[in-house]
MMTF fields as JSON, N, C-alpha, C and O atoms, coordinates in Angstrom:
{
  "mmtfVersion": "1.0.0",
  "mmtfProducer": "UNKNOWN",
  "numBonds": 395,
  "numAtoms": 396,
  "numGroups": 99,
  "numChains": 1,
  "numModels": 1,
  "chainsPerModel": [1],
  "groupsPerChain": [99],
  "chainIdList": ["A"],
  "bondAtomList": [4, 2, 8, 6, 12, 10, 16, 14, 20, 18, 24, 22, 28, 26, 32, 30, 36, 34, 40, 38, 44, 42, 48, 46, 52, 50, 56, 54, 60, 58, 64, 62, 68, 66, 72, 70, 76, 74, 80, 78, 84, 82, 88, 86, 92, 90, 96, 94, 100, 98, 104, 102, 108, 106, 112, 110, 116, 114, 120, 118, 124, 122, 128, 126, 132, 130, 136, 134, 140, 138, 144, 142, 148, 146, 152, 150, 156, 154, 160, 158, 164, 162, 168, 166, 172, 170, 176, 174, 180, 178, 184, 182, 188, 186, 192, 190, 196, 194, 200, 198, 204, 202, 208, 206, 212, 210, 216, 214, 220, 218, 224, 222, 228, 226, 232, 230, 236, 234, 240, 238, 244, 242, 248, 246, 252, 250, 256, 254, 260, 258, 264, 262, 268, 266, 272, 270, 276, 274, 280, 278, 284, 282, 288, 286, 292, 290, 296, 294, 300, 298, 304, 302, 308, 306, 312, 310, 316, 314, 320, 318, 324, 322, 328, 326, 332, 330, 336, 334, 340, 338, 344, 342, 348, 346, 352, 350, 356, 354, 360, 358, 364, 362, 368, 366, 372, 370, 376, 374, 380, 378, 384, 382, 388, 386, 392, 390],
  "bondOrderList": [1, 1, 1, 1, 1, 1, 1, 1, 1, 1, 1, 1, 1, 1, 1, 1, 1, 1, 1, 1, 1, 1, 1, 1, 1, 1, 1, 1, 1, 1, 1, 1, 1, 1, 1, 1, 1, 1, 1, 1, 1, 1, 1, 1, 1, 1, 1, 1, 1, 1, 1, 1, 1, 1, 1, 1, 1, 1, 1, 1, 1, 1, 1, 1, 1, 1, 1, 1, 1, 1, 1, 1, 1, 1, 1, 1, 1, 1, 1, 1, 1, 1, 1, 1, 1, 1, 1, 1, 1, 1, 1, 1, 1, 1, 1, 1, 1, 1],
  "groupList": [{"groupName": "UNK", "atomNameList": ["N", "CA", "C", "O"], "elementList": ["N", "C", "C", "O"], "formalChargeList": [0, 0, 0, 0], "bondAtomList": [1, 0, 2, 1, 3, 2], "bondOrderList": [1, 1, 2], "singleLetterCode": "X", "chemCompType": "L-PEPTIDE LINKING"}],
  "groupTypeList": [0, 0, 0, 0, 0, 0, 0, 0, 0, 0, 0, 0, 0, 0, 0, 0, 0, 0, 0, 0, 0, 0, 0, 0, 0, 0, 0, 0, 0, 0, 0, 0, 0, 0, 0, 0, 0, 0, 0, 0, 0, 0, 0, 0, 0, 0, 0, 0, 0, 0, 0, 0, 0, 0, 0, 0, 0, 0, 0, 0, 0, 0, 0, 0, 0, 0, 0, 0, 0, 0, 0, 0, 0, 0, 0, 0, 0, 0, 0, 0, 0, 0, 0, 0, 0, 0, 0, 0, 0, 0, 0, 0, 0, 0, 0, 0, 0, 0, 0],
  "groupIdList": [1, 2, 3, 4, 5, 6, 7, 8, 9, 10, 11, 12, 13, 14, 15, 16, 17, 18, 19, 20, 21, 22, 23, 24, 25, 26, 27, 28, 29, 30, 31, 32, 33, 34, 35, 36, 37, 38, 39, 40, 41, 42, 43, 44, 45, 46, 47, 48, 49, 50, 51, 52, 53, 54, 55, 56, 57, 58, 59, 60, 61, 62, 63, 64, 65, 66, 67, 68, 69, 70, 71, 72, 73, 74, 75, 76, 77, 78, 79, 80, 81, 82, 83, 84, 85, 86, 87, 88, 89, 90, 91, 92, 93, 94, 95, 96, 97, 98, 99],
  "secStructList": [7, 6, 6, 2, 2, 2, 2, 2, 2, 1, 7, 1, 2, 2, 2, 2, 2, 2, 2, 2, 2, 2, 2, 1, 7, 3, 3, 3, 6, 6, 3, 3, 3, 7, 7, 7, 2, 2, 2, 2, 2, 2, 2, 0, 0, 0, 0, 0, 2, 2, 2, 2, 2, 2, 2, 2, 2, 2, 2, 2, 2, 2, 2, 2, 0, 0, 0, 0, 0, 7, 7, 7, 7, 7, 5, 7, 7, 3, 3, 7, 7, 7, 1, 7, 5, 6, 6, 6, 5, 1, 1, 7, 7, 3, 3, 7, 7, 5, 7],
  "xCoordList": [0.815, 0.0, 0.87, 0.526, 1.969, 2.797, 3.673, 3.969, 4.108, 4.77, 4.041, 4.465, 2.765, 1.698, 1.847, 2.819, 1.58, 1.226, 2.856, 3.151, 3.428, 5.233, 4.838, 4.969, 4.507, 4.468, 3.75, 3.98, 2.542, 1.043, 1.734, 1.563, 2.511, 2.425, 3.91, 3.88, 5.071, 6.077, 6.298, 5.976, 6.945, 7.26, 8.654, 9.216, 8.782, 10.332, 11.262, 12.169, 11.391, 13.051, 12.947, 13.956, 11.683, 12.202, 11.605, 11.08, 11.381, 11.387, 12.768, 13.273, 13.616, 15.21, 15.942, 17.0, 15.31, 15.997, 16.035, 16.972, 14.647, 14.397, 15.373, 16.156, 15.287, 16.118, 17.441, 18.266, 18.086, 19.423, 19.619, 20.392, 19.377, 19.161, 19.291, 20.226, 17.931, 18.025, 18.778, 18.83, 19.265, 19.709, 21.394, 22.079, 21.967, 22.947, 23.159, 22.47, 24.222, 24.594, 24.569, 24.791, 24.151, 24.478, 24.814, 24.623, 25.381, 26.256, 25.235, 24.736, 24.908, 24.128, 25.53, 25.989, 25.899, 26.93, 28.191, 29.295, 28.062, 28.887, 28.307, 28.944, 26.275, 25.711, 25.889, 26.034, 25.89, 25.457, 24.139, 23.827, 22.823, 21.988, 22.066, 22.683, 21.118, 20.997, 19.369, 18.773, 18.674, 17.091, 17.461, 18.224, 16.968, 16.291, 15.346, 14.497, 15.419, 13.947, 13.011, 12.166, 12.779, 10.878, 10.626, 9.671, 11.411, 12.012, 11.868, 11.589, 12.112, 12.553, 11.341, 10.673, 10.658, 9.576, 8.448, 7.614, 8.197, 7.24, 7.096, 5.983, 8.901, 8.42, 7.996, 7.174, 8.714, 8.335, 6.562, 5.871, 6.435, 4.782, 4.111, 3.338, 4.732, 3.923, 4.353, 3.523, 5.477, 5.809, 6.078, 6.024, 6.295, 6.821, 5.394, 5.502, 4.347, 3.265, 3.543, 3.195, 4.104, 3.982, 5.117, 5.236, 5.898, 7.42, 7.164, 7.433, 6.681, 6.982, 5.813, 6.204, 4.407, 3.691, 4.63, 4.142, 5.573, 6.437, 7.227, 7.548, 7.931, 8.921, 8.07, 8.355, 6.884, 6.261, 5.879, 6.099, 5.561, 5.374, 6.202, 5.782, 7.676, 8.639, 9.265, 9.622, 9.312, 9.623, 8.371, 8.674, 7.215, 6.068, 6.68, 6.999, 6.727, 7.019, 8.578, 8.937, 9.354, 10.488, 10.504, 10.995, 9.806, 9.762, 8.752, 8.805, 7.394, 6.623, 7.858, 8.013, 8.693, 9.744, 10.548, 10.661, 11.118, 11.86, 11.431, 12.113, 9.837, 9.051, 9.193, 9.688, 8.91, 8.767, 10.193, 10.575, 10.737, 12.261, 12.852, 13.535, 12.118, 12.084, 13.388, 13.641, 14.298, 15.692, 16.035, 17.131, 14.961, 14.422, 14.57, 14.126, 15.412, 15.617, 14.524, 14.134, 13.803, 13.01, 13.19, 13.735, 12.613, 12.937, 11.622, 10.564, 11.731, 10.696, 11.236, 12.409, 9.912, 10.46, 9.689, 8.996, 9.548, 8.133, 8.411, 9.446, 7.117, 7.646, 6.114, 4.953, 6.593, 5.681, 5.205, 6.016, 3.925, 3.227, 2.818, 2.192, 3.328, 2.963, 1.629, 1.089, 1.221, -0.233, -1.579, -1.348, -2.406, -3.593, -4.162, -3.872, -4.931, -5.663, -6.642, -6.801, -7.985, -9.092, -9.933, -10.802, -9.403, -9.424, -8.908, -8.969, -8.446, -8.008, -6.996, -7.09, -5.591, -4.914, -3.406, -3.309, -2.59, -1.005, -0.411, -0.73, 0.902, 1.713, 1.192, 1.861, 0.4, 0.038, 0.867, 0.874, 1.532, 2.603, 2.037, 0.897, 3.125, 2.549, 4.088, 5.107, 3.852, 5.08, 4.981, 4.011, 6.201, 6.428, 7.303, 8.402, 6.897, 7.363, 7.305, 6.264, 8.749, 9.437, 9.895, 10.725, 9.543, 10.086, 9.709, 10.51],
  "yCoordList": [-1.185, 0.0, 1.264, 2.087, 1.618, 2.524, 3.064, 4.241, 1.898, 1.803, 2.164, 2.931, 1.556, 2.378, 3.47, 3.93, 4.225, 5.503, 6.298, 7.48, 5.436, 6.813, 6.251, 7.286, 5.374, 5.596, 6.679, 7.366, 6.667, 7.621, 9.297, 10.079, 9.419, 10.753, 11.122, 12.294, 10.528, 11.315, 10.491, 9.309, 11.346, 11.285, 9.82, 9.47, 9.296, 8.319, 9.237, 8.824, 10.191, 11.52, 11.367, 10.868, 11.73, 12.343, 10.847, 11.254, 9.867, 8.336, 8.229, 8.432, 8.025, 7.719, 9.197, 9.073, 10.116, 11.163, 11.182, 11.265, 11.075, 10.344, 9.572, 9.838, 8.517, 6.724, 7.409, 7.057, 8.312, 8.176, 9.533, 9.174, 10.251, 11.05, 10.628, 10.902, 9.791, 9.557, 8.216, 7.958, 7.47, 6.03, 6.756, 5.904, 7.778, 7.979, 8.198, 8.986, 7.385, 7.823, 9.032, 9.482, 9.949, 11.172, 10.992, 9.913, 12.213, 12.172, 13.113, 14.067, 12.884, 13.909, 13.564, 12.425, 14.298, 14.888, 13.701, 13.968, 12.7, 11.368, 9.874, 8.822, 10.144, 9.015, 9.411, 10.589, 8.049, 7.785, 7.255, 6.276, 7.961, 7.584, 7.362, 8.05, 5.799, 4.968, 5.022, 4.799, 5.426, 4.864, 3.347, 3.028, 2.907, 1.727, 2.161, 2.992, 1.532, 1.703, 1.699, 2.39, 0.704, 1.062, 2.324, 3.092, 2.395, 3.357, 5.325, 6.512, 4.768, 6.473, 6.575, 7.565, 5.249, 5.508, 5.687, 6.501, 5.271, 5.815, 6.575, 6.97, 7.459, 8.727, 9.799, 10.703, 9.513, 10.045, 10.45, 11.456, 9.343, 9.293, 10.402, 11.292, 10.033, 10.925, 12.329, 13.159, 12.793, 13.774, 14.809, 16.037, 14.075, 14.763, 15.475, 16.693, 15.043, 16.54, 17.818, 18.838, 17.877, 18.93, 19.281, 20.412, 18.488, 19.656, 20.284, 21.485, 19.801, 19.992, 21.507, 22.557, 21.42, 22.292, 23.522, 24.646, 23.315, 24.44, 24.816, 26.003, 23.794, 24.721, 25.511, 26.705, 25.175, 25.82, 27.218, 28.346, 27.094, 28.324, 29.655, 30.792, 29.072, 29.594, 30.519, 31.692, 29.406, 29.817, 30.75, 31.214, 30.99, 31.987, 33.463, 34.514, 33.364, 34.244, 34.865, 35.969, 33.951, 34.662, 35.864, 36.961, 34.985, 36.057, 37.125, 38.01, 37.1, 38.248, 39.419, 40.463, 38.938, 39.984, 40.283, 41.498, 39.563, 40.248, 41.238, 42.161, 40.891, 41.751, 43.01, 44.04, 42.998, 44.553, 44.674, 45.644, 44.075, 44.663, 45.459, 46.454, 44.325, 44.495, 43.687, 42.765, 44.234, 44.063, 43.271, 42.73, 43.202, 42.355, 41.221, 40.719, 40.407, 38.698, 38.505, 39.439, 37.038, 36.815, 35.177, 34.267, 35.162, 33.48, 32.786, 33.414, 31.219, 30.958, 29.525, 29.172, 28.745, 27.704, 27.066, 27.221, 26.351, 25.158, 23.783, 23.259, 23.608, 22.641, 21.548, 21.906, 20.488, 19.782, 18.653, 18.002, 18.656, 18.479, 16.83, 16.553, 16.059, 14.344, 14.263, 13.162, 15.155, 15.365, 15.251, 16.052, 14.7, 14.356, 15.954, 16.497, 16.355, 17.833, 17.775, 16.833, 18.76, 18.766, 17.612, 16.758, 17.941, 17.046, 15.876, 15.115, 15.269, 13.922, 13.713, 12.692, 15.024, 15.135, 14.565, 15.145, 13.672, 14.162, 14.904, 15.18, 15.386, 16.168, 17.966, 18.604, 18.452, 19.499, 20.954, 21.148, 21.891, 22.411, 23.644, 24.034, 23.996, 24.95, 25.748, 25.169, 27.057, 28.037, 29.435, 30.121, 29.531, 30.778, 31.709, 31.287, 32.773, 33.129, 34.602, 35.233, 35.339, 36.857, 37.564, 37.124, 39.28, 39.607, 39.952, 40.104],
  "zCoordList": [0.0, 0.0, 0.0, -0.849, 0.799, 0.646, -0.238, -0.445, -0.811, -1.915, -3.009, -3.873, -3.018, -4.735, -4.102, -4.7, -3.312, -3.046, -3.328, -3.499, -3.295, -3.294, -4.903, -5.556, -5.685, -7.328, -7.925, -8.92, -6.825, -7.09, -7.341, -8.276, -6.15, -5.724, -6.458, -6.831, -6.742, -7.062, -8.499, -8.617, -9.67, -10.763, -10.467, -9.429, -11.936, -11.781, -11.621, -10.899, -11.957, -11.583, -10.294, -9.796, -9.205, -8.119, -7.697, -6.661, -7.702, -6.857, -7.061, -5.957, -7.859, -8.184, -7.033, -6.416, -7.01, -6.406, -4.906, -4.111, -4.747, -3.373, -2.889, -1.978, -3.593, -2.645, -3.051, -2.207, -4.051, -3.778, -2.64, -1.751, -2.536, -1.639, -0.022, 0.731, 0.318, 1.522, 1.819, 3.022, 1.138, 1.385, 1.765, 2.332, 1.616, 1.957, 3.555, 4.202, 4.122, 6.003, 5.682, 4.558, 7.172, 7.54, 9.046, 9.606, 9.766, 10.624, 11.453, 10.855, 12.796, 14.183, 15.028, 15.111, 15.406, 16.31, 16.587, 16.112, 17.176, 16.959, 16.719, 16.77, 16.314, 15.673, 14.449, 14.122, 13.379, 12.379, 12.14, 12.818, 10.837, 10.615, 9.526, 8.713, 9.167, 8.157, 8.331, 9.385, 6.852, 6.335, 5.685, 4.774, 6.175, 4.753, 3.797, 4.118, 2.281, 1.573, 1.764, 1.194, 2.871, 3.051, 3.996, 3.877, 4.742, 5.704, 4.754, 4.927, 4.23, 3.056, 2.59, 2.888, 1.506, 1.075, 2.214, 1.818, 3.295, 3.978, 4.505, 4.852, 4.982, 5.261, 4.11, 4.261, 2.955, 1.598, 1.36, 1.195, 1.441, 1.699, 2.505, 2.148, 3.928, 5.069, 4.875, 5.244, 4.372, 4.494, 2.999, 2.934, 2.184, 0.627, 0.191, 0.049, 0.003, 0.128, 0.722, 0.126, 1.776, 2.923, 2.21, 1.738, 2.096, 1.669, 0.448, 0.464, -0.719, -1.965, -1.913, -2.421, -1.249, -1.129, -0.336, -0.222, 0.03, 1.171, 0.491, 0.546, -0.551, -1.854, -2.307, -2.213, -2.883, -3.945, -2.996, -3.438, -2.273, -1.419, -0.999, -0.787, -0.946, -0.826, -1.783, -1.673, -3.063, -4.005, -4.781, -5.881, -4.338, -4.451, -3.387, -3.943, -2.467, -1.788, -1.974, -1.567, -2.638, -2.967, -4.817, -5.082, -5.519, -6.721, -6.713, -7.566, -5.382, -5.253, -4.931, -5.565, -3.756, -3.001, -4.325, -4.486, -5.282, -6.135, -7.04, -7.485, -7.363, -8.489, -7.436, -7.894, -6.464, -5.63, -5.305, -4.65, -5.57, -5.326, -4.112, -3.871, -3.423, -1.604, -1.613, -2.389, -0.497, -0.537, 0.563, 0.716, 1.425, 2.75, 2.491, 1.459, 3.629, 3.094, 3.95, 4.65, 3.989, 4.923, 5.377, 4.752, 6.522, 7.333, 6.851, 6.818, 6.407, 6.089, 6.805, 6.928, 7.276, 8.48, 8.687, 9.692, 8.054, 7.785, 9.147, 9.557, 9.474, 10.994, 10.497, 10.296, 10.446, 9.643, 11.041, 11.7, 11.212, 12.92, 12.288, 11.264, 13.146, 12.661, 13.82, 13.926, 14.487, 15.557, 14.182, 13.277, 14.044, 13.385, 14.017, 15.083, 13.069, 13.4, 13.007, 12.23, 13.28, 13.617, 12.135, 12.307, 11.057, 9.202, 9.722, 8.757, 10.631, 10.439, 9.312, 8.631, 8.957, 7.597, 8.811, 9.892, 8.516, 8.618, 7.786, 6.63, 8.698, 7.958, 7.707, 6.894, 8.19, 7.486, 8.181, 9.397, 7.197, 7.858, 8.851, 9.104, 9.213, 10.412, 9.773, 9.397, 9.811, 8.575, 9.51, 9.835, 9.753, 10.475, 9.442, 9.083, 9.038, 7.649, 7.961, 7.781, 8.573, 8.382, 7.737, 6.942, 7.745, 6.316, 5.26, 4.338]
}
């Protein structure tokens, strides 16, 4: 079931972009973290809506500021809540956005 759904929702570029992406170790202070595939694809799932809607957002709010040629950088800081909310939706972002 998870797996149709990471076919459903992301193109073959960004499924290949995905797994090579997150299948790589990364380093938190003196742990090493390792995803597995099913591991990547299910957070992919729970979470790659919320992000990709937060690029697109970002990248909305960054070329309005350039057309006005506001010189103002601004903080944009998407905190993505795994808490079920009043819709019964995961993932839905909560964006603190300065500037």
């Amino acid at each position: 079931m998870v797996a149709e759904k990471f076919q459903e929702l992301f193109s073959a570029d960004e499924r290949r972009w995905i797994l090579a992406e997150f299948s790589q170790s990364f380093r938190i202070e003196s742990a090493f973290q390792d995803f597995s595939r099913e591991e990547i694809i299910r957070l992919a799932v729970k979470f790659g809506e919320s992000l990709k809607l937060n690029e697109d957002l970002y990248e909305t709010i960054r070329a309005m500021k350039a057309r006005r040629k506001s010189g103002r950088n601004f903080d944009f800081e998407p905190s993505l809540d795994e808490a079920r909310d009043a819709h019964h939706r995961q993932g839905t972002p909560l964006l603190l956005c300065t500037g």
